[in-house]
JSON list of C-alpha atoms in Angstrom, two decimals:
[
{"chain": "A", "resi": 1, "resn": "UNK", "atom": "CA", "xyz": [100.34, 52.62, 56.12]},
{"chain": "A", "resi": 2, "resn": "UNK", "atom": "CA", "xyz": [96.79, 51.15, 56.47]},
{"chain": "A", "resi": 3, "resn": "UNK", "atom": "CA", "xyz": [95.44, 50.13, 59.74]},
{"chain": "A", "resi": 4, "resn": "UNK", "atom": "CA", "xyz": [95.69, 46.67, 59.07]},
{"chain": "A", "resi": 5, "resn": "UNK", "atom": "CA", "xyz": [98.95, 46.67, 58.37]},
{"chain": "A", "resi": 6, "resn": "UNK", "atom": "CA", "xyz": [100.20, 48.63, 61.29]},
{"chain": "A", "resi": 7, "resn": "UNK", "atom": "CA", "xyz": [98.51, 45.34, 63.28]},
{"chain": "A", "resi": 8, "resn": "UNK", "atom": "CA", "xyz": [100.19, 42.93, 61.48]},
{"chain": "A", "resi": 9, "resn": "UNK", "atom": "CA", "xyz": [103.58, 45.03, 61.80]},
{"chain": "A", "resi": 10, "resn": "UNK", "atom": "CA", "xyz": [103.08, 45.65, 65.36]},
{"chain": "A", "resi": 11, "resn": "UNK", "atom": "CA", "xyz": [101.83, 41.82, 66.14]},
{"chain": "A", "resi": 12, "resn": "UNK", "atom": "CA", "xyz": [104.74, 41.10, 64.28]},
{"chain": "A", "resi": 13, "resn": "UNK", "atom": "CA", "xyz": [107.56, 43.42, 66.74]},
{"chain": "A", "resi": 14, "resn": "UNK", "atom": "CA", "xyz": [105.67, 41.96, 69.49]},
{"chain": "A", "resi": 15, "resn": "UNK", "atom": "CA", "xyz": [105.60, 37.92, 68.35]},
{"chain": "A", "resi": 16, "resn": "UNK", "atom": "CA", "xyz": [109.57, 38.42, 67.50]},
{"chain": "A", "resi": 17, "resn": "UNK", "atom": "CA", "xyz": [110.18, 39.97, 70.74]},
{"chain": "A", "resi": 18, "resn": "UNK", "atom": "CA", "xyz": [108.64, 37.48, 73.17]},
{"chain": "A", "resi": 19, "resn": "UNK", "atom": "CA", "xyz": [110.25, 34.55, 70.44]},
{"chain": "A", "resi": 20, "resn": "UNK", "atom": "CA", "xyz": [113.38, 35.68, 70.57]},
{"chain": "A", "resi": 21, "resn": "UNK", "atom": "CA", "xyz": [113.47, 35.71, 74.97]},
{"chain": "A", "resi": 22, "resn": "UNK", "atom": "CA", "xyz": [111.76, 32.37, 74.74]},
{"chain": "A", "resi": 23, "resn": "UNK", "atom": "CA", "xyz": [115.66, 31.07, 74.04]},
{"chain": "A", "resi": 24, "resn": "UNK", "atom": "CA", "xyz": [117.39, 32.84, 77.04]},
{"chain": "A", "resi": 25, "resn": "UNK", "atom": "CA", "xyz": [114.12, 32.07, 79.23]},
{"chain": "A", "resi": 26, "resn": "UNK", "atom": "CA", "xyz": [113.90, 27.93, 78.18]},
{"chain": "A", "resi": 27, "resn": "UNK", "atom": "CA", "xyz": [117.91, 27.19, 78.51]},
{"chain": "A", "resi": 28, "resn": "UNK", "atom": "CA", "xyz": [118.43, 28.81, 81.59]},
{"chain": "A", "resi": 29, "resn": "UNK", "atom": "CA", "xyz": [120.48, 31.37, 80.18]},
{"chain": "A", "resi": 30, "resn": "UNK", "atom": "CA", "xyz": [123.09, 33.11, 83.26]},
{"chain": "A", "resi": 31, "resn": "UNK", "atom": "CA", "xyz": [120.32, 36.48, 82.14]},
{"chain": "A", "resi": 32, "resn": "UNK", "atom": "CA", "xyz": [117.24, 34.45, 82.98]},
{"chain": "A", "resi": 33, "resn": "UNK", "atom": "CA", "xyz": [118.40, 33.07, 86.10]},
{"chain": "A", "resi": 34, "resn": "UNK", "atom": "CA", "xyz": [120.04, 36.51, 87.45]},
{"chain": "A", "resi": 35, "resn": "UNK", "atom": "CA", "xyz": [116.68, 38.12, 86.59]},
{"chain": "A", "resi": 36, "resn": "UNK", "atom": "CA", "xyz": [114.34, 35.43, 87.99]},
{"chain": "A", "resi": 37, "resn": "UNK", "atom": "CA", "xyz": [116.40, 34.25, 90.85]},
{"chain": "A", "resi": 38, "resn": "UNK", "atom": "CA", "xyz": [116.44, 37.98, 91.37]},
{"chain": "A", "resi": 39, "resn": "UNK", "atom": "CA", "xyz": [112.53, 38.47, 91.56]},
{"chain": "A", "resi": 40, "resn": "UNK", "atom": "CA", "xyz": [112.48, 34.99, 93.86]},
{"chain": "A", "resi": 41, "resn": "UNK", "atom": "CA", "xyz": [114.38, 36.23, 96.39]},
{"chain": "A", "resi": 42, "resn": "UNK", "atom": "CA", "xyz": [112.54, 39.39, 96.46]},
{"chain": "A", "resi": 43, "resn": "UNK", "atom": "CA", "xyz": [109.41, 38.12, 96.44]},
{"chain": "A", "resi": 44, "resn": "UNK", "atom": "CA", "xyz": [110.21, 35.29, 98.73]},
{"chain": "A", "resi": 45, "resn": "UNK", "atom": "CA", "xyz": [109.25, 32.54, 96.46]},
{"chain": "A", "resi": 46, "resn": "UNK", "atom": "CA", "xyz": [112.13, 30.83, 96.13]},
{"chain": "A", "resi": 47, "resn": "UNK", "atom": "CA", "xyz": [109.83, 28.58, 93.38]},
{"chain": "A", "resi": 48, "resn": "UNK", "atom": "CA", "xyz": [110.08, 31.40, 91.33]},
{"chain": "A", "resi": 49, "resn": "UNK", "atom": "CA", "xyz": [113.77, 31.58, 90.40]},
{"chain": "A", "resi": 50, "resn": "UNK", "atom": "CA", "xyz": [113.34, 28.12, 89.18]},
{"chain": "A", "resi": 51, "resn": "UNK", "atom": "CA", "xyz": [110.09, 28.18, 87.93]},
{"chain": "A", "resi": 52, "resn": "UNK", "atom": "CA", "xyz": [109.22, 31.46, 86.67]},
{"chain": "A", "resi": 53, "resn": "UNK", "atom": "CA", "xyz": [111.51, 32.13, 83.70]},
{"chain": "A", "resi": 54, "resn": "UNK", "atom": "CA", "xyz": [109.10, 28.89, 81.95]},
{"chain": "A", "resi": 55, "resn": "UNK", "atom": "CA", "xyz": [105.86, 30.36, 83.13]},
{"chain": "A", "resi": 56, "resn": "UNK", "atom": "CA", "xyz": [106.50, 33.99, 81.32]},
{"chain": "A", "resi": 57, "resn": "UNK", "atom": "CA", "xyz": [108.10, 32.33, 79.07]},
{"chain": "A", "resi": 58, "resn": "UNK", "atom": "CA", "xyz": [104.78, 29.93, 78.07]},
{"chain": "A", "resi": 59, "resn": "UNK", "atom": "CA", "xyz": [102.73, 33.22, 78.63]},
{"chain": "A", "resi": 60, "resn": "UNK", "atom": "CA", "xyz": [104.32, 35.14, 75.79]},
{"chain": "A", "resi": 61, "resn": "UNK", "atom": "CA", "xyz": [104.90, 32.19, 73.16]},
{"chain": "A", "resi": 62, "resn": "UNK", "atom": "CA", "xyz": [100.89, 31.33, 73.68]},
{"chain": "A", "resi": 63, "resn": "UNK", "atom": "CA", "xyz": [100.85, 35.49, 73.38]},
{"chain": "A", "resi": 64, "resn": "UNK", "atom": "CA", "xyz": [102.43, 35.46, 70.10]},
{"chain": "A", "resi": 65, "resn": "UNK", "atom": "CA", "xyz": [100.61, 32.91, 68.88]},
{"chain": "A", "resi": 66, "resn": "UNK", "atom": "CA", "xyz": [97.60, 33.98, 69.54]},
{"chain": "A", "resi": 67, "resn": "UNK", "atom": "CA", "xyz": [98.26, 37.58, 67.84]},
{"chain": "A", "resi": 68, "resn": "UNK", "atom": "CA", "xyz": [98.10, 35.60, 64.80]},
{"chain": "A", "resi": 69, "resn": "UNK", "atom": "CA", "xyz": [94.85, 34.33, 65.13]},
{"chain": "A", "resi": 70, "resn": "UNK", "atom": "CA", "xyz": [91.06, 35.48, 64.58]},
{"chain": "A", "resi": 71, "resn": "UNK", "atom": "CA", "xyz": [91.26, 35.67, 68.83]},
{"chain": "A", "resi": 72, "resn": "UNK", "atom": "CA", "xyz": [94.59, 38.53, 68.16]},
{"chain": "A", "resi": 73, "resn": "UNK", "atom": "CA", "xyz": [92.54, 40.98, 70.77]},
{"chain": "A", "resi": 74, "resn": "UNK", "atom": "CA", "xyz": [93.33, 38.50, 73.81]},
{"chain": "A", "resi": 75, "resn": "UNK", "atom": "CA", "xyz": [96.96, 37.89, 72.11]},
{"chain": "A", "resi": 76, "resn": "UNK", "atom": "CA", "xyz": [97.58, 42.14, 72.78]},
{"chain": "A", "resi": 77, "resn": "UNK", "atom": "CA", "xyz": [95.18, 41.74, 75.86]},
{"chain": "A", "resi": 78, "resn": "UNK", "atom": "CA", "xyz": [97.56, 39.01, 77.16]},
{"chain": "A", "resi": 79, "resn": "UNK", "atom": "CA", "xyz": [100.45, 41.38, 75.81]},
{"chain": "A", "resi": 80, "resn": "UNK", "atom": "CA", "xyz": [100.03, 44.15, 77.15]},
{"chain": "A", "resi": 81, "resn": "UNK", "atom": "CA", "xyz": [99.73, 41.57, 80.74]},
{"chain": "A", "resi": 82, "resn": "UNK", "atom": "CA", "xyz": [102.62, 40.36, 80.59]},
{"chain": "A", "resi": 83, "resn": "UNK", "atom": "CA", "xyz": [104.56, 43.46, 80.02]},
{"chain": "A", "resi": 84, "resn": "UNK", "atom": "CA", "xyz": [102.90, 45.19, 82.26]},
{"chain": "A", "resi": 85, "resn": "UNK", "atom": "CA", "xyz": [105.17, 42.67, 84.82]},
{"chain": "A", "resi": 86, "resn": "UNK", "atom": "CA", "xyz": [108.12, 43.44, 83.60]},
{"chain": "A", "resi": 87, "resn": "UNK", "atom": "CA", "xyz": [107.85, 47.32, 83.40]},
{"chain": "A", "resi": 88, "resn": "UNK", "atom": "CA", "xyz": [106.04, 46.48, 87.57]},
{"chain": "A", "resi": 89, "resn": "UNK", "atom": "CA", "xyz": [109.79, 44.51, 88.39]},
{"chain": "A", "resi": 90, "resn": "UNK", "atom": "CA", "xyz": [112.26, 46.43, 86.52]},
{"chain": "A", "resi": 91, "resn": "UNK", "atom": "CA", "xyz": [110.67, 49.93, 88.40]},
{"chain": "A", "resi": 92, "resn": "UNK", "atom": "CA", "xyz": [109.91, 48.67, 92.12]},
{"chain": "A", "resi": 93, "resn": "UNK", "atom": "CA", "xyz": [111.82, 45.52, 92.83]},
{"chain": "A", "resi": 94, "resn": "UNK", "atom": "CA", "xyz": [115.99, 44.96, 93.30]},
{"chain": "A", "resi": 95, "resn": "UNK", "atom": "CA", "xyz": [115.86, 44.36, 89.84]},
{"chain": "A", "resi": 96, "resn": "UNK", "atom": "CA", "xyz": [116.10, 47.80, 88.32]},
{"chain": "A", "resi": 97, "resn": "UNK", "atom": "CA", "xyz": [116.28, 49.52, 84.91]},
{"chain": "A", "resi": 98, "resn": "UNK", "atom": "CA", "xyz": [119.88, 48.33, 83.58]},
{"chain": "A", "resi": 99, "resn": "UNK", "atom": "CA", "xyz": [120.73, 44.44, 83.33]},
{"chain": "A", "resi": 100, "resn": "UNK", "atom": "CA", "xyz": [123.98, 42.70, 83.57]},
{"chain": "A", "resi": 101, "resn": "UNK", "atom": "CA", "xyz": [125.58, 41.46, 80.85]},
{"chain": "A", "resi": 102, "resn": "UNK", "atom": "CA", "xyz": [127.04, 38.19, 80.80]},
{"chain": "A", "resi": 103, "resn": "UNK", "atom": "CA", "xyz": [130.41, 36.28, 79.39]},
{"chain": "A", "resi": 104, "resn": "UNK", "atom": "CA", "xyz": [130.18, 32.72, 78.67]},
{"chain": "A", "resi": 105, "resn": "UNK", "atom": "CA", "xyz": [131.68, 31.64, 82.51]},
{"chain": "A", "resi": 106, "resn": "UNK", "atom": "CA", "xyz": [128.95, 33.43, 84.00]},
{"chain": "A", "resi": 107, "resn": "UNK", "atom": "CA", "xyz": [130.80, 36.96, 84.43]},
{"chain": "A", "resi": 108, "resn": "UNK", "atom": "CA", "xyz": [129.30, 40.34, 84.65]},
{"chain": "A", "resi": 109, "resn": "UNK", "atom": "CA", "xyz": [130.98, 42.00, 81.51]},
{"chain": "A", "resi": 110, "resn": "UNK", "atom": "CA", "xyz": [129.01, 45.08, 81.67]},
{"chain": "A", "resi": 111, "resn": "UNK", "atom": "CA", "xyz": [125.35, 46.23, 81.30]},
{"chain": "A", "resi": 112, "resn": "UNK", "atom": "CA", "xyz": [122.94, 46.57, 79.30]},
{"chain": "A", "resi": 113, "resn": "UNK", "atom": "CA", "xyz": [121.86, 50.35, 79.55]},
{"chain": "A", "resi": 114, "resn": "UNK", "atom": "CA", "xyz": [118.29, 49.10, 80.22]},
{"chain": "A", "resi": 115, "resn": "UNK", "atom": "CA", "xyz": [117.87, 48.20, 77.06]},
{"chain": "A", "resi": 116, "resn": "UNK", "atom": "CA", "xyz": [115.77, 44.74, 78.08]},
{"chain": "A", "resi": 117, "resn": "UNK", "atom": "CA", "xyz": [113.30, 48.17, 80.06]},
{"chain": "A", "resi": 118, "resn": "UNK", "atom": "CA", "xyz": [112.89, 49.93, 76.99]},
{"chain": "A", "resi": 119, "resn": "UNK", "atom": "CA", "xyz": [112.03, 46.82, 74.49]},
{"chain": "A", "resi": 120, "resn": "UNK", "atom": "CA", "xyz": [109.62, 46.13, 77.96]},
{"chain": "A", "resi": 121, "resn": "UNK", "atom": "CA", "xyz": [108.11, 49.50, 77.52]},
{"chain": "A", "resi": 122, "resn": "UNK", "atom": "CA", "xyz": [108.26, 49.31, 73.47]},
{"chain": "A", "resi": 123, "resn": "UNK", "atom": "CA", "xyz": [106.30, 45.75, 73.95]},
{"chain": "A", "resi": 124, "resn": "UNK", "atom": "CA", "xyz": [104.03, 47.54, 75.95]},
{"chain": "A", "resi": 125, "resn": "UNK", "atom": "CA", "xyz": [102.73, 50.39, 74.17]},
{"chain": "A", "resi": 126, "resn": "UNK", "atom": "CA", "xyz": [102.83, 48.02, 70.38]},
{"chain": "A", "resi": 127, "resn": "UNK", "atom": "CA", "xyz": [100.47, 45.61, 72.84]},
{"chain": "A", "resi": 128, "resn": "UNK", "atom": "CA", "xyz": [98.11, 48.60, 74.36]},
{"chain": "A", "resi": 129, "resn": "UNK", "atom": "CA", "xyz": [97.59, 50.47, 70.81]},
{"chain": "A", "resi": 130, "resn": "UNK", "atom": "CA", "xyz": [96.47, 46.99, 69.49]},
{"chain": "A", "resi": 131, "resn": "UNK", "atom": "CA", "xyz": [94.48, 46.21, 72.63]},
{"chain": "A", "resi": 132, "resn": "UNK", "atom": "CA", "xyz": [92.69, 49.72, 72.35]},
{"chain": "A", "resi": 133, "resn": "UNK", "atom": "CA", "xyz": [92.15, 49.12, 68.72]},
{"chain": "A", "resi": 134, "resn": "UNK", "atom": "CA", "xyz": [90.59, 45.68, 68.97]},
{"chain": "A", "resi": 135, "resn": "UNK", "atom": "CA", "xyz": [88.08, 46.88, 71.61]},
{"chain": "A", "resi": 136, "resn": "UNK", "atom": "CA", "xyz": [86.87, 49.85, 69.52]},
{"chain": "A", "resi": 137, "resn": "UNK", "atom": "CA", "xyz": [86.62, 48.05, 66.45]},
{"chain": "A", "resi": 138, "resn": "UNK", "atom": "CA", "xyz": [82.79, 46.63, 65.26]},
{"chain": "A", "resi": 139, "resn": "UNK", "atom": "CA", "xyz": [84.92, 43.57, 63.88]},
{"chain": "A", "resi": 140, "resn": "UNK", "atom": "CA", "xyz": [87.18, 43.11, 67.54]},
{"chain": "A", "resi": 141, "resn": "UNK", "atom": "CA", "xyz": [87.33, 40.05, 69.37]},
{"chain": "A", "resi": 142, "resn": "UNK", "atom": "CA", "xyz": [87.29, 41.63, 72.50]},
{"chain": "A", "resi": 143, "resn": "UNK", "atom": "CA", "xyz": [84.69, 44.11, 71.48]},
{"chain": "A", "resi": 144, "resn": "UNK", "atom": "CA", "xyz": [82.16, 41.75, 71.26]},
{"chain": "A", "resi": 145, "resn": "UNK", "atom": "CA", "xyz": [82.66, 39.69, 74.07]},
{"chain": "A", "resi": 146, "resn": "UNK", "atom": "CA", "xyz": [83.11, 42.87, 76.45]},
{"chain": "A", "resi": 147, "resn": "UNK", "atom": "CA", "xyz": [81.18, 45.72, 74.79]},
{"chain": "A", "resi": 148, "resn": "UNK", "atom": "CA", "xyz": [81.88, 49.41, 75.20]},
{"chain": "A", "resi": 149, "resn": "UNK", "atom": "CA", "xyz": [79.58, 51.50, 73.47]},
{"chain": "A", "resi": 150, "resn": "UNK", "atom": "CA", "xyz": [76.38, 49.75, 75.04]},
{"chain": "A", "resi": 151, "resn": "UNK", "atom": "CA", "xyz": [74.23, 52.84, 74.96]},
{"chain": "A", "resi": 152, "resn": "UNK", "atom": "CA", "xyz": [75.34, 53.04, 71.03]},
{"chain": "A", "resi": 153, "resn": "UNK", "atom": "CA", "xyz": [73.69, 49.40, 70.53]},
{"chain": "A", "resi": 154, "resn": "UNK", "atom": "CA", "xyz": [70.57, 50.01, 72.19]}
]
């Protein structure tokens, strides 16, 4: 497969991941609010369980957007950001690895085997090898802005 399109395949993961939360995240789902309200009471920002579900929420849609654009560095930079939160939440808050799942009344059915955690850490990595590739590329939008090789250029 050629480089570019492992970054269109792996923009592509990443973009259908964060799309397909944006759902549970914008109606409020019983997931969303266990998870958020959750992280708000741990945190003690109680604006949080009603607030923060459409904050990550708008962070990964303008994420996935982004990757899809001549800017695609800062779409993995902001990536690998907002995963990096998840994978901090799920391994040193109340929230833990494995998630409830939930009926239709709002009833704990069973759980999820951490299967949210590992899409997190999937997410993650996708995000890091693109963010890694975009800096050390000539052509990378974050390689020009914040240059690594500066003894190379002068």
């Amino acid at each position: 497969m050629k480089p570019k399109h492992i970054k269109y395949a792996l923009s592509a993961f990443i973009a259908f991941v964060f799309i397909q939360s944006l759902f549970f995240k914008f109606t409020g789902s019983y997931e969303t609010h266990y998870i958020f309200s959750t992280l708000g009471d741990w945190s003690g920002f109680g604006w949080f369980a009603d607030y923060g579900a459409y904050m990550v929420g708008t962070a990964e849609l303008i994420a996935a957007i982004v990757l899809f654009s001549r800017l695609h560095g800062f779409g993995a930079f902001m990536s690998v950001g907002v995963m990096s939160g998840a994978i901090f939440f799920h391994l040193f808050t109340p929230l833990g690895i494995e998630m409830p799942a939930f009926n239709d009344q709002g009833d704990i059915v069973g759980y999820d085997g951490g299967l949210l955690f590992g899409m997190a850490c999937l997410v993650w990595l996708s995000a890091l090898y693109l963010t890694v590739k975009d800096l050390t590329s000539s052509e990378g939008t974050l390689s020009t802005i914040l240059p690594l090789n500066t003894a190379e250029k002068m």
